[in-house]
Amino acid sequence: MKEYNYSDIVQLDKIGISFSDGYKIVFEECKRQWAEEHEISQEETLCVASRFLATEQEETYFLFYTKEKLKLCFKFKGFFRNKKSFNKFIELQMLLNSYGYSSFDMS
């Protein structure tokens, strides 16, 4: 499984996410993989990822359903790291929704 931190994102738009090393997530591919893994048709879902909003001891992340699943973590440094992690997590969830996609809550 690939793993990135939110700070590795260089572009995020309605097509997908590009990371600093050139790797890209395409949301339509994630939707296709989600449907296949859950044995439903693509027309029955808008889901591209699972999401987990953690407590203090756990990790907050999205798990995107690319062919090789991709874990997008929200690790920040500094005094307000938990607040920033929460805010960026919610921001990504809202962006996915605005682009016409959803994520499945695993919290």
GROMACS .gro file of N, CA and C in nm:
model
  321
    1MET      N    1   0.084  -0.118   0.000
    1MET     CA    2   0.000   0.000   0.000
    1MET      C    3   0.089   0.124   0.000
    2LYS      N    4   0.055   0.217  -0.088
    2LYS     CA    5   0.126   0.345  -0.090
    2LYS      C    6   0.075   0.431   0.025
    3GLU      N    7   0.164   0.517   0.076
    3GLU     CA    8   0.124   0.608   0.184
    3GLU      C    9   0.185   0.745   0.159
    4TYR      N   10   0.100   0.846   0.171
    4TYR     CA   11   0.143   0.985   0.156
    4TYR      C   12   0.088   1.065   0.271
    5ASN      N   13   0.151   1.180   0.294
    5ASN     CA   14   0.099   1.276   0.390
    5ASN      C   15   0.027   1.387   0.312
    6TYR      N   16  -0.066   1.452   0.374
    6TYR     CA   17  -0.142   1.559   0.309
    6TYR      C   18  -0.048   1.666   0.252
    7SER      N   19   0.062   1.691   0.319
    7SER     CA   20   0.158   1.793   0.272
    7SER      C   21   0.227   1.753   0.142
    8ASP      N   22   0.215   1.628   0.098
    8ASP     CA   23   0.273   1.581  -0.028
    8ASP      C   24   0.188   1.618  -0.149
    9ILE      N   25   0.066   1.669  -0.126
    9ILE     CA   26  -0.023   1.704  -0.237
    9ILE      C   27   0.027   1.832  -0.305
   10VAL      N   28   0.037   1.827  -0.438
   10VAL     CA   29   0.073   1.946  -0.514
   10VAL      C   30  -0.046   1.999  -0.594
   11GLN      N   31  -0.145   1.912  -0.622
   11GLN     CA   32  -0.266   1.957  -0.691
   11GLN      C   33  -0.381   1.867  -0.655
   12LEU      N   34  -0.496   1.929  -0.634
   12LEU     CA   35  -0.618   1.857  -0.603
   12LEU      C   36  -0.730   1.925  -0.682
   13ASP      N   37  -0.796   1.849  -0.769
   13ASP     CA   38  -0.905   1.905  -0.848
   13ASP      C   39  -1.012   1.799  -0.871
   14LYS      N   40  -1.110   1.828  -0.955
   14LYS     CA   41  -1.222   1.735  -0.974
   14LYS      C   42  -1.182   1.605  -1.042
   15ILE      N   43  -1.063   1.601  -1.104
   15ILE     CA   44  -1.013   1.480  -1.168
   15ILE      C   45  -0.946   1.388  -1.067
   16GLY      N   46  -0.867   1.447  -0.976
   16GLY     CA   47  -0.794   1.365  -0.880
   16GLY      C   48  -0.694   1.444  -0.800
   17ILE      N   49  -0.593   1.372  -0.751
   17ILE     CA   50  -0.490   1.430  -0.665
   17ILE      C   51  -0.353   1.397  -0.723
   18SER      N   52  -0.266   1.497  -0.732
   18SER     CA   53  -0.126   1.477  -0.774
   18SER      C   54  -0.035   1.502  -0.655
   19PHE      N   55   0.066   1.417  -0.644
   19PHE     CA   56   0.160   1.426  -0.533
   19PHE      C   57   0.297   1.475  -0.580
   20SER      N   58   0.379   1.515  -0.486
   20SER     CA   59   0.508   1.575  -0.516
   20SER      C   60   0.603   1.484  -0.593
   21ASP      N   61   0.585   1.352  -0.584
   21ASP     CA   62   0.672   1.259  -0.658
   21ASP      C   63   0.616   1.224  -0.796
   22GLY      N   64   0.505   1.287  -0.836
   22GLY     CA   65   0.447   1.263  -0.967
   22GLY      C   66   0.334   1.161  -0.968
   23TYR      N   67   0.313   1.088  -0.860
   23TYR     CA   68   0.204   0.990  -0.853
   23TYR      C   69   0.070   1.062  -0.853
   24LYS      N   70  -0.030   1.002  -0.920
   24LYS     CA   71  -0.162   1.065  -0.929
   24LYS      C   72  -0.272   0.966  -0.893
   25ILE      N   73  -0.373   1.017  -0.826
   25ILE     CA   74  -0.497   0.945  -0.801
   25ILE      C   75  -0.599   1.001  -0.898
   26VAL      N   76  -0.670   0.913  -0.968
   26VAL     CA   77  -0.780   0.955  -1.054
   26VAL      C   78  -0.909   0.905  -0.988
   27PHE      N   79  -0.998   0.999  -0.953
   27PHE     CA   80  -1.117   0.964  -0.877
   27PHE      C   81  -1.206   0.862  -0.948
   28GLU      N   82  -1.219   0.870  -1.079
   28GLU     CA   83  -1.301   0.773  -1.152
   28GLU      C   84  -1.244   0.632  -1.139
   29GLU      N   85  -1.111   0.620  -1.138
   29GLU     CA   86  -1.047   0.489  -1.117
   29GLU      C   87  -1.079   0.438  -0.976
   30CYS      N   88  -1.072   0.526  -0.878
   30CYS     CA   89  -1.103   0.489  -0.739
   30CYS      C   90  -1.249   0.442  -0.727
   31LYS      N   91  -1.339   0.511  -0.793
   31LYS     CA   92  -1.480   0.474  -0.792
   31LYS      C   93  -1.499   0.335  -0.853
   32ARG      N   94  -1.431   0.309  -0.963
   32ARG     CA   95  -1.437   0.179  -1.030
   32ARG      C   96  -1.385   0.068  -0.937
   33GLN      N   97  -1.272   0.095  -0.872
   33GLN     CA   98  -1.214  -0.004  -0.780
   33GLN      C   99  -1.303  -0.028  -0.657
   34TRP      N  100  -1.362   0.079  -0.605
   34TRP     CA  101  -1.453   0.067  -0.491
   34TRP      C  102  -1.570  -0.024  -0.528
   35ALA      N  103  -1.631   0.003  -0.644
   35ALA     CA  104  -1.746  -0.076  -0.690
   35ALA      C  105  -1.708  -0.222  -0.707
   36GLU      N  106  -1.593  -0.246  -0.767
   36GLU     CA  107  -1.547  -0.383  -0.789
   36GLU      C  108  -1.526  -0.455  -0.657
   37GLU      N  109  -1.458  -0.390  -0.563
   37GLU     CA  110  -1.430  -0.454  -0.434
   37GLU      C  111  -1.556  -0.481  -0.354
   38HIS      N  112  -1.657  -0.397  -0.370
   38HIS     CA  113  -1.781  -0.414  -0.295
   38HIS      C  114  -1.891  -0.482  -0.376
   39GLU      N  115  -1.852  -0.532  -0.492
   39GLU     CA  116  -1.940  -0.611  -0.580
   39GLU      C  117  -2.071  -0.539  -0.612
   40ILE      N  118  -2.056  -0.413  -0.654
   40ILE     CA  119  -2.169  -0.334  -0.699
   40ILE      C  120  -2.132  -0.268  -0.831
   41SER      N  121  -2.231  -0.216  -0.901
   41SER     CA  122  -2.200  -0.147  -1.027
   41SER      C  123  -2.153  -0.005  -0.998
   42GLN      N  124  -2.077   0.050  -1.092
   42GLN     CA  125  -2.027   0.187  -1.076
   42GLN      C  126  -2.141   0.288  -1.066
   43GLU      N  127  -2.253   0.257  -1.128
   43GLU     CA  128  -2.368   0.348  -1.126
   43GLU      C  129  -2.432   0.355  -0.987
   44GLU      N  130  -2.403   0.257  -0.903
   44GLU     CA  131  -2.463   0.252  -0.769
   44GLU      C  132  -2.384   0.326  -0.663
   45THR      N  133  -2.270   0.382  -0.700
   45THR     CA  134  -2.185   0.444  -0.598
   45THR      C  135  -2.117   0.571  -0.649
   46LEU      N  136  -2.083   0.655  -0.556
   46LEU     CA  137  -2.000   0.772  -0.582
   46LEU      C  138  -1.874   0.767  -0.497
   47CYS      N  139  -1.857   0.655  -0.426
   47CYS     CA  140  -1.750   0.641  -0.327
   47CYS      C  141  -1.614   0.616  -0.392
   48VAL      N  142  -1.513   0.688  -0.343
   48VAL     CA  143  -1.376   0.673  -0.394
   48VAL      C  144  -1.277   0.635  -0.283
   49ALA      N  145  -1.321   0.642  -0.157
   49ALA     CA  146  -1.229   0.619  -0.045
   49ALA      C  147  -1.305   0.585   0.082
   50SER      N  148  -1.232   0.527   0.176
   50SER     CA  149  -1.278   0.514   0.314
   50SER      C  150  -1.207   0.624   0.392
   51ARG      N  151  -1.269   0.670   0.498
   51ARG     CA  152  -1.204   0.775   0.579
   51ARG      C  153  -1.213   0.737   0.726
   52PHE      N  154  -1.112   0.780   0.801
   52PHE     CA  155  -1.106   0.751   0.943
   52PHE      C  156  -1.057   0.874   1.016
   53LEU      N  157  -1.145   0.934   1.094
   53LEU     CA  158  -1.112   1.049   1.177
   53LEU      C  159  -1.079   0.996   1.315
   54ALA      N  160  -0.954   1.006   1.353
   54ALA     CA  161  -0.902   0.939   1.470
   54ALA      C  162  -0.914   1.020   1.599
   55THR      N  163  -0.893   0.948   1.708
   55THR     CA  164  -0.877   1.013   1.838
   55THR      C  165  -0.730   1.052   1.852
   56GLU      N  166  -0.692   1.104   1.964
   56GLU     CA  167  -0.555   1.151   1.987
   56GLU      C  168  -0.449   1.042   1.964
   57GLN      N  169  -0.479   0.917   1.999
   57GLN     CA  170  -0.380   0.811   1.990
   57GLN      C  171  -0.379   0.742   1.854
   58GLU      N  172  -0.473   0.769   1.771
   58GLU     CA  173  -0.484   0.702   1.642
   58GLU      C  174  -0.447   0.796   1.529
   59GLU      N  175  -0.451   0.743   1.408
   59GLU     CA  176  -0.413   0.819   1.289
   59GLU      C  177  -0.537   0.856   1.207
   60THR      N  178  -0.541   0.980   1.161
   60THR     CA  179  -0.646   1.028   1.074
   60THR      C  180  -0.601   1.009   0.930
   61TYR      N  181  -0.689   0.949   0.846
   61TYR     CA  182  -0.649   0.923   0.708
   61TYR      C  183  -0.768   0.896   0.617
   62PHE      N  184  -0.742   0.905   0.487
   62PHE     CA  185  -0.832   0.857   0.383
   62PHE      C  186  -0.761   0.738   0.319
   63LEU      N  187  -0.835   0.635   0.283
   63LEU     CA  188  -0.781   0.521   0.211
   63LEU      C  189  -0.847   0.521   0.073
   64PHE      N  190  -0.772   0.563  -0.029
   64PHE     CA  191  -0.824   0.572  -0.165
   64PHE      C  192  -0.813   0.436  -0.234
   65TYR      N  193  -0.917   0.403  -0.309
   65TYR     CA  194  -0.924   0.273  -0.374
   65TYR      C  195  -0.862   0.275  -0.513
   66THR      N  196  -0.732   0.302  -0.518
   66THR     CA  197  -0.656   0.286  -0.642
   66THR      C  198  -0.625   0.136  -0.652
   67LYS      N  199  -0.565   0.093  -0.764
   67LYS     CA  200  -0.532  -0.051  -0.778
   67LYS      C  201  -0.448  -0.098  -0.661
   68GLU      N  202  -0.347  -0.020  -0.626
   68GLU     CA  203  -0.269  -0.043  -0.505
   68GLU      C  204  -0.319   0.064  -0.408
   69LYS      N  205  -0.399   0.025  -0.311
   69LYS     CA  206  -0.463   0.124  -0.223
   69LYS      C  207  -0.362   0.227  -0.174
   70LEU      N  208  -0.414   0.349  -0.158
   70LEU     CA  209  -0.330   0.461  -0.117
   70LEU      C  210  -0.385   0.523   0.011
   71LYS      N  211  -0.300   0.530   0.112
   71LYS     CA  212  -0.337   0.588   0.241
   71LYS      C  213  -0.286   0.732   0.245
   72LEU      N  214  -0.379   0.826   0.260
   72LEU     CA  215  -0.345   0.967   0.271
   72LEU      C  216  -0.361   1.010   0.416
   73CYS      N  217  -0.247   1.031   0.482
   73CYS     CA  218  -0.246   1.063   0.625
   73CYS      C  219  -0.245   1.214   0.646
   74PHE      N  220  -0.283   1.255   0.764
   74PHE     CA  221  -0.289   1.395   0.802
   74PHE      C  222  -0.200   1.416   0.924
   75LYS      N  223  -0.069   1.420   0.900
   75LYS     CA  224   0.030   1.436   1.007
   75LYS      C  225   0.090   1.575   0.994
   76PHE      N  226   0.076   1.653   1.098
   76PHE     CA  227   0.132   1.788   1.100
   76PHE      C  228   0.214   1.805   1.226
   77LYS      N  229   0.306   1.900   1.224
   77LYS     CA  230   0.387   1.931   1.340
   77LYS      C  231   0.342   2.064   1.397
   78GLY      N  232   0.376   2.085   1.521
   78GLY     CA  233   0.346   2.212   1.583
   78GLY      C  234   0.237   2.203   1.688
   79PHE      N  235   0.216   2.314   1.752
   79PHE     CA  236   0.125   2.322   1.865
   79PHE      C  237  -0.020   2.291   1.826
   80PHE      N  238  -0.064   2.338   1.710
   80PHE     CA  239  -0.203   2.319   1.667
   80PHE      C  240  -0.217   2.206   1.565
   81ARG      N  241  -0.129   2.106   1.571
   81ARG     CA  242  -0.129   1.998   1.472
   81ARG      C  243  -0.261   1.921   1.467
   82ASN      N  244  -0.324   1.896   1.581
   82ASN     CA  245  -0.450   1.822   1.580
   82ASN      C  246  -0.562   1.901   1.514
   83LYS      N  247  -0.565   2.030   1.542
   83LYS     CA  248  -0.667   2.116   1.479
   83LYS      C  249  -0.645   2.126   1.329
   84LYS      N  250  -0.520   2.142   1.288
   84LYS     CA  251  -0.489   2.150   1.145
   84LYS      C  252  -0.523   2.019   1.075
   85SER      N  253  -0.491   1.907   1.138
   85SER     CA  254  -0.522   1.776   1.082
   85SER      C  255  -0.673   1.761   1.063
   86PHE      N  256  -0.750   1.797   1.164
   86PHE     CA  257  -0.896   1.791   1.156
   86PHE      C  258  -0.948   1.881   1.045
   87ASN      N  259  -0.901   2.004   1.039
   87ASN     CA  260  -0.949   2.100   0.939
   87ASN      C  261  -0.919   2.053   0.796
   88LYS      N  262  -0.799   2.002   0.772
   88LYS     CA  263  -0.762   1.955   0.638
   88LYS      C  264  -0.840   1.830   0.601
   89PHE      N  265  -0.865   1.743   0.698
   89PHE     CA  266  -0.946   1.623   0.676
   89PHE      C  267  -1.087   1.661   0.631
   90ILE      N  268  -1.150   1.753   0.704
   90ILE     CA  269  -1.286   1.798   0.670
   90ILE      C  270  -1.285   1.871   0.536
   91GLU      N  271  -1.184   1.951   0.511
   91GLU     CA  272  -1.172   2.022   0.383
   91GLU      C  273  -1.168   1.924   0.266
   92LEU      N  274  -1.090   1.816   0.279
   92LEU     CA  275  -1.083   1.717   0.173
   92LEU      C  276  -1.217   1.647   0.154
   93GLN      N  277  -1.281   1.612   0.264
   93GLN     CA  278  -1.412   1.547   0.256
   93GLN      C  279  -1.512   1.637   0.182
   94MET      N  280  -1.513   1.765   0.214
   94MET     CA  281  -1.606   1.859   0.150
   94MET      C  282  -1.571   1.880   0.002
   95LEU      N  283  -1.442   1.883  -0.030
   95LEU     CA  284  -1.401   1.896  -0.170
   95LEU      C  285  -1.446   1.775  -0.251
   96LEU      N  286  -1.426   1.654  -0.197
   96LEU     CA  287  -1.473   1.534  -0.266
   96LEU      C  288  -1.622   1.544  -0.294
   97ASN      N  289  -1.699   1.585  -0.193
   97ASN     CA  290  -1.843   1.601  -0.210
   97ASN      C  291  -1.877   1.703  -0.316
   98SER      N  292  -1.805   1.815  -0.319
   98SER     CA  293  -1.832   1.919  -0.418
   98SER      C  294  -1.798   1.873  -0.560
   99TYR      N  295  -1.708   1.775  -0.572
   99TYR     CA  296  -1.671   1.721  -0.703
   99TYR      C  297  -1.765   1.606  -0.745
  100GLY      N  298  -1.860   1.571  -0.658
  100GLY     CA  299  -1.956   1.468  -0.691
  100GLY      C  300  -1.918   1.328  -0.644
  101TYR      N  301  -1.824   1.320  -0.550
  101TYR     CA  302  -1.779   1.191  -0.498
  101TYR      C  303  -1.806   1.184  -0.347
  102SER      N  304  -1.792   1.065  -0.294
  102SER     CA  305  -1.811   1.047  -0.150
  102SER      C  306  -1.700   0.958  -0.094
  103SER      N  307  -1.699   0.949   0.038
  103SER     CA  308  -1.607   0.859   0.108
  103SER      C  309  -1.686   0.789   0.219
  104PHE      N  310  -1.644   0.669   0.253
  104PHE     CA  311  -1.714   0.589   0.351
  104PHE      C  312  -1.651   0.609   0.488
  105ASP      N  313  -1.731   0.646   0.586
  105ASP     CA  314  -1.682   0.674   0.722
  105ASP      C  315  -1.652   0.545   0.798
  106MET      N  316  -1.528   0.530   0.841
  106MET     CA  317  -1.486   0.413   0.919
  106MET      C  318  -1.459   0.450   1.065
  107SER      N  319  -1.487   0.573   1.106
  107SER     CA  320  -1.458   0.618   1.242
  107SER      C  321  -1.542   0.545   1.344
   0.00000   0.00000   0.00000
